[in-house]
XYZ file of C-alpha atoms in Angstrom:
398
model
C -0.137 0.015 -0.061
C 1.220 3.239 -1.167
C 2.101 6.159 1.435
C -0.417 9.247 1.259
C 1.052 12.697 0.883
C 0.763 13.399 4.877
C 3.604 16.106 5.181
C 1.584 18.791 6.825
C -0.172 16.585 9.215
C 1.017 17.945 12.529
C 3.863 20.254 13.717
C 4.699 17.881 16.528
C 3.855 14.764 14.276
C 5.509 12.203 16.455
C 3.915 12.901 19.737
C 1.068 10.249 20.520
C 0.353 7.757 23.013
C -0.107 3.643 22.981
C -2.415 2.190 25.821
C -2.538 -1.537 25.672
C -4.511 -4.040 28.076
C -3.856 -8.033 28.256
C -1.615 -8.362 25.398
C 0.633 -11.331 25.901
C 3.248 -10.446 28.453
C 1.950 -7.265 29.037
C -0.996 -6.883 31.019
C -0.848 -3.626 30.407
C 0.932 -0.508 28.674
C 0.793 3.250 28.884
C 3.353 5.029 26.923
C 4.196 8.159 25.087
C 7.595 7.994 23.673
C 9.316 10.434 22.187
C 13.196 11.349 20.694
C 16.108 8.584 21.387
C 14.452 5.987 23.953
C 16.161 2.891 25.605
C 13.839 -0.126 26.754
C 15.570 -2.625 29.183
C 14.316 -5.492 31.224
C 15.126 -9.269 31.237
C 14.164 -11.943 29.090
C 10.705 -12.392 28.768
C 9.760 -9.278 30.341
C 8.041 -8.386 27.188
C 10.153 -5.958 25.298
C 9.640 -7.453 22.126
C 5.861 -7.449 22.620
C 6.227 -3.850 23.496
C 7.402 -3.242 19.832
C 4.675 -5.603 18.503
C 2.226 -3.302 20.405
C 3.626 -0.388 18.037
C 3.562 -2.300 14.660
C 0.102 -3.919 15.244
C -2.232 -1.052 14.372
C -0.023 -0.098 10.959
C -0.908 -3.557 9.511
C -4.538 -3.345 11.107
C -4.719 -0.118 9.423
C -3.116 -0.998 5.843
C -4.219 -4.471 5.774
C -6.789 -6.477 7.682
C -6.911 -8.340 11.389
C -5.685 -11.629 9.996
C -2.282 -9.657 8.588
C -1.984 -7.645 11.575
C -1.853 -11.192 14.150
C -0.064 -12.708 11.970
C 2.750 -9.698 11.728
C 2.569 -10.077 15.709
C 2.850 -13.946 16.050
C -0.682 -15.032 15.650
C -3.608 -15.080 17.455
C -2.758 -17.955 19.720
C -2.267 -16.955 23.436
C -2.891 -13.512 22.450
C -4.609 -12.472 25.568
C -2.099 -12.415 29.090
C -3.105 -15.752 30.889
C -3.712 -14.025 34.129
C -6.416 -11.576 32.349
C -10.321 -12.636 33.145
C -11.559 -15.030 30.704
C -13.845 -13.013 29.364
C -11.325 -10.087 28.915
C -10.636 -8.759 25.670
C -7.392 -7.610 24.148
C -7.641 -3.596 23.716
C -5.351 -1.243 22.122
C -5.751 2.466 22.058
C -3.495 4.557 20.061
C -4.193 8.740 20.418
C -2.571 11.399 18.403
C -3.488 14.910 19.779
C -7.291 14.814 20.260
C -8.171 11.868 18.290
C -8.123 8.407 19.503
C -8.524 5.104 18.101
C -9.373 1.867 20.560
C -9.551 -1.802 19.088
C -10.975 -4.515 21.241
C -10.520 -7.840 20.288
C -12.846 -10.661 21.741
C -10.893 -13.939 22.571
C -12.605 -17.094 21.629
C -10.797 -20.215 22.522
C -7.517 -20.181 20.942
C -8.350 -17.416 18.197
C -10.117 -14.428 17.876
C -13.407 -13.349 16.675
C -13.525 -11.739 13.306
C -15.679 -8.686 14.204
C -13.787 -6.982 16.440
C -14.460 -3.861 18.617
C -13.551 -0.212 17.055
C -14.054 3.325 18.292
C -12.445 6.272 16.687
C -12.970 9.559 18.853
C -12.175 13.014 17.895
C -12.380 15.697 21.294
C -14.361 12.823 23.188
C -16.933 12.685 20.745
C -17.568 9.565 18.628
C -16.925 9.831 14.928
C -16.783 5.843 14.573
C -17.846 2.840 16.438
C -18.114 -0.909 15.934
C -19.109 -3.097 18.593
C -17.660 -6.651 19.057
C -19.586 -9.514 17.382
C -21.562 -7.021 15.471
C -21.457 -6.675 12.019
C -23.079 -3.389 11.399
C -21.040 -0.185 12.522
C -22.230 3.529 13.516
C -20.876 6.662 11.449
C -22.025 9.695 13.162
C -25.964 9.173 13.580
C -26.074 6.596 10.642
C -25.585 2.792 10.582
C -24.002 0.973 7.914
C -22.217 -2.518 7.369
C -18.721 -2.931 7.919
C -16.079 -3.837 5.398
C -15.387 -7.572 5.713
C -11.567 -6.750 5.738
C -10.660 -3.249 6.356
C -10.995 -1.112 9.659
C -13.430 1.474 10.231
C -10.328 4.265 10.399
C -8.997 3.173 6.809
C -12.535 3.398 5.642
C -12.955 6.859 7.080
C -9.481 8.400 5.577
C -10.203 6.508 1.799
C -13.756 7.860 1.603
C -13.058 11.502 1.986
C -9.887 12.164 3.796
C -11.186 14.322 6.609
C -7.831 16.650 8.207
C -8.607 15.834 11.036
C -7.489 12.203 10.575
C -4.441 13.314 8.903
C -1.867 12.998 11.849
C -3.118 9.527 12.995
C -2.776 8.222 9.660
C 0.728 9.713 9.171
C 1.665 7.648 12.481
C 0.072 4.699 11.417
C 1.914 4.642 7.850
C 5.174 5.724 9.360
C 6.473 2.932 11.929
C 8.997 0.736 11.007
C 10.284 -1.810 13.372
C 13.944 -3.952 12.807
C 14.092 -7.116 14.944
C 17.101 -8.705 13.068
C 18.522 -8.068 9.771
C 19.341 -10.722 7.154
C 22.564 -10.475 7.333
C 23.205 -13.623 4.141
C 21.272 -11.390 2.031
C 22.845 -8.387 2.745
C 26.168 -9.727 2.194
C 24.957 -11.100 -1.447
C 23.843 -8.120 -3.685
C 21.807 -10.331 -5.981
C 19.749 -11.280 -3.572
C 17.980 -7.901 -3.308
C 18.066 -7.208 -6.950
C 14.337 -7.530 -7.350
C 13.353 -5.824 -4.173
C 11.755 -2.262 -3.802
C 14.130 0.632 -2.842
C 11.935 3.159 -1.206
C 13.006 2.320 1.916
C 15.164 -0.004 4.154
C 12.844 -3.032 4.567
C 12.587 -4.593 8.380
C 15.032 -7.380 7.544
C 17.274 -5.066 5.561
C 18.063 -7.203 2.445
C 17.495 -4.139 0.204
C 20.198 -2.200 1.571
C 22.244 -1.759 -1.655
C 19.327 -0.823 -3.878
C 18.366 1.999 -1.263
C 21.854 3.335 -1.106
C 22.355 3.168 -5.316
C 19.109 4.781 -5.520
C 20.233 7.864 -3.292
C 23.639 7.970 -5.036
C 22.078 8.122 -8.485
C 19.099 10.456 -7.639
C 19.092 13.917 -8.660
C 17.131 14.625 -5.617
C 19.369 16.385 -3.076
C 18.062 15.030 0.025
C 18.371 11.551 -1.345
C 22.161 12.327 -2.087
C 22.549 14.173 1.396
C 21.093 11.129 2.876
C 23.967 8.852 1.355
C 26.738 11.389 2.114
C 25.313 11.546 6.076
C 25.260 7.347 6.268
C 29.022 7.723 4.843
C 30.143 10.308 7.397
C 28.346 8.494 10.256
C 30.003 5.146 9.097
C 33.365 6.448 8.759
C 32.844 8.043 12.493
C 31.862 4.577 13.673
C 34.368 2.637 11.741
C 37.077 4.772 11.220
C 39.946 1.773 10.505
C 37.592 -0.195 8.091
C 35.625 2.104 5.635
C 36.526 5.226 3.761
C 33.876 4.544 0.950
C 31.390 2.713 -0.780
C 31.148 2.826 -4.554
C 29.181 0.862 -6.887
C 31.607 -0.139 -9.055
C 32.015 -3.634 -8.775
C 30.809 -6.225 -11.804
C 26.933 -5.119 -12.656
C 27.507 -2.102 -10.583
C 27.941 -4.135 -7.694
C 28.797 -2.233 -4.133
C 32.560 -2.100 -2.929
C 33.855 -1.116 0.302
C 37.041 0.892 0.200
C 39.304 0.542 3.509
C 41.472 3.686 4.704
C 44.869 4.229 3.129
C 43.913 1.337 0.705
C 41.470 3.699 -1.334
C 42.510 2.280 -4.875
C 41.429 -1.400 -3.879
C 37.985 -1.970 -2.999
C 36.802 -5.296 -1.595
C 33.403 -7.023 -2.238
C 30.609 -6.738 0.759
C 30.703 -10.368 0.869
C 34.014 -9.957 2.718
C 32.790 -7.103 4.820
C 32.674 -7.102 9.039
C 29.169 -8.174 10.164
C 29.611 -5.158 12.496
C 29.974 -2.805 9.478
C 27.103 -4.060 7.458
C 24.913 -3.845 10.936
C 25.951 -0.038 11.418
C 25.258 1.144 7.865
C 21.528 -0.956 8.129
C 21.000 1.211 11.333
C 22.268 4.273 9.937
C 20.331 3.606 6.590
C 16.670 3.009 8.332
C 17.665 6.480 10.281
C 18.739 8.509 7.257
C 15.580 7.328 5.111
C 13.288 8.347 7.706
C 10.590 10.569 7.069
C 9.964 13.370 9.628
C 7.858 12.368 12.339
C 8.490 8.949 12.139
C 8.626 6.154 14.742
C 12.001 3.421 14.452
C 12.677 0.688 16.397
C 15.345 -1.453 16.790
C 15.652 -4.615 18.910
C 19.002 -4.934 20.467
C 20.667 -2.542 18.229
C 24.116 -3.172 19.904
C 24.395 -7.274 18.242
C 27.380 -7.435 16.288
C 29.004 -3.701 17.269
C 32.005 -2.629 19.091
C 31.450 -0.396 21.707
C 32.895 2.385 19.570
C 30.515 1.817 17.342
C 27.551 1.488 19.997
C 28.212 5.084 21.171
C 29.166 6.683 17.571
C 25.790 4.936 16.134
C 23.780 6.104 19.204
C 25.257 9.786 18.514
C 23.900 9.831 15.045
C 20.694 8.685 15.927
C 19.850 11.524 18.410
C 21.374 13.936 16.010
C 18.813 12.775 13.146
C 16.020 12.682 15.756
C 16.606 16.173 16.888
C 16.850 17.288 13.285
C 13.903 15.426 11.578
C 11.286 15.123 15.055
C 11.901 11.023 14.700
C 11.053 8.596 17.417
C 13.622 6.029 17.988
C 13.259 3.006 20.255
C 16.202 0.840 21.239
C 15.679 -2.147 23.193
C 18.559 -3.332 24.669
C 20.611 -5.882 27.167
C 24.007 -3.650 26.982
C 25.543 -1.819 29.660
C 27.488 0.101 27.063
C 24.034 1.644 25.495
C 22.791 2.090 29.156
C 25.803 4.264 29.927
C 25.090 6.469 27.430
C 22.090 7.583 28.818
C 23.189 8.897 31.806
C 21.647 12.607 32.144
C 19.211 10.961 29.963
C 17.263 8.805 32.730
C 13.891 10.126 31.470
C 14.367 8.312 27.949
C 15.334 5.275 29.638
C 12.293 2.711 30.263
C 12.312 -0.271 32.607
C 9.890 -3.286 32.510
C 10.585 -4.240 35.871
C 7.711 -6.304 37.583
C 9.848 -6.267 41.115
C 8.159 -2.659 41.491
C 4.533 -3.061 43.154
C 2.145 -0.814 41.030
C 4.708 0.321 38.572
C 3.684 1.508 35.264
C 4.823 -0.508 32.074
C 7.271 0.919 30.619
C 8.655 2.900 33.502
C 11.382 5.757 33.579
C 14.563 4.845 35.001
C 14.409 8.641 36.612
C 11.244 6.842 38.764
C 12.389 3.903 39.354
C 15.590 5.289 41.070
C 16.553 8.538 42.655
C 18.072 10.577 39.891
C 20.471 12.289 42.603
C 21.576 8.506 43.699
C 22.111 7.408 39.915
C 24.466 10.356 39.235
C 26.986 8.287 41.368
C 26.790 5.162 39.308
C 27.262 3.944 35.520
C 24.031 2.880 34.562
C 25.404 -0.256 32.834
C 27.205 -1.089 36.018
C 23.579 -0.905 38.062
C 22.010 -2.996 35.402
C 24.600 -5.896 35.785
C 24.057 -5.846 39.609
C 20.365 -6.452 39.051
C 19.834 -2.944 40.819
C 16.834 -2.489 38.435
C 15.462 -4.318 35.442
C 16.032 -7.812 37.579
C 14.065 -11.161 36.656
C 11.357 -11.566 39.088
C 12.311 -14.518 41.727
C 10.289 -17.682 40.899
C 7.675 -17.305 44.201
C 6.504 -14.048 42.476
C 6.336 -14.926 38.520
C 3.874 -13.538 36.468
C 1.574 -16.288 34.888
C 2.897 -15.297 31.626
C 6.152 -14.087 29.969
C 7.001 -12.813 26.456
C 9.956 -12.009 24.477
């Protein structure tokens, strides 16, 4: 599905809120991420589930319920095990004064196809479809529901009301990178038939994206490529001086400092360099106001590269009003959030009554935190530690 022209959607397009109830490992979520955010917690606490809550609305809007559920792991065990047997799984996404609420009824091991949906503007209901019912109310009129498309999609595509512009912009501009297909990235021919409008979640179209930017007459595209290479040189100063598409069949070749006359094929490149180029390309290609997420961004990277790429992400996020969410177990990455504790979020079920996720500044006294490296505290299990068996919740998740 093509992305509509939403460039003037909102001066602060990245500001929005996610609220979720009873979804897999998360009995509840209430989060308004902005800027570059870090998300940490023990294995199985729900970090990847949080990323799924960000992804679910995009596919419900652009495709249908079946696709959205498949993208987040399927309908099986969708509801948190400690939730009451008749409780639905609910998602709510708010952008400004517009809120979209989805209520998914659970039936056995699956879900009912007629889910609940409500779209409000300033507290006034603009669209409502109740669970199990085949009709929907738009304004004061009843009409049949589309068998596949959600009400939000129907309202937007029918007459594109201006008040929906920011909400649709958010939904169509969410990209989550769980892991990259480095085997495909190291073989440029593997991505020859992949679209190059933006970096795909698995990254296999890295070279087509960068080649398109190099060949583009658009100054913005050329600047994106220059930014990626500049930041890559900072992150990997000893192994990359340049990237050129001058190999056989215009294949990419990497040039090493002090050996700029001898390019090497990308299948010989270090995995860490490929990961860094993928991270930087994803960020460089993001439109203003977009939300990006990277699951365990530190994988394959040296500490210097982690720090350098994080600095580049922060720079780009400030310039382009991006929201960037990073999940991690890396003490190196955590240390770089000293002084940014409000953007360091924890899933810690040892703290009774804490919201999920919780800013580190509410978990620990900021004055006390000043005396320590944050990564050291995490390693010592001062926060974000596994829950002792006697108090373990009834369900965990990735």
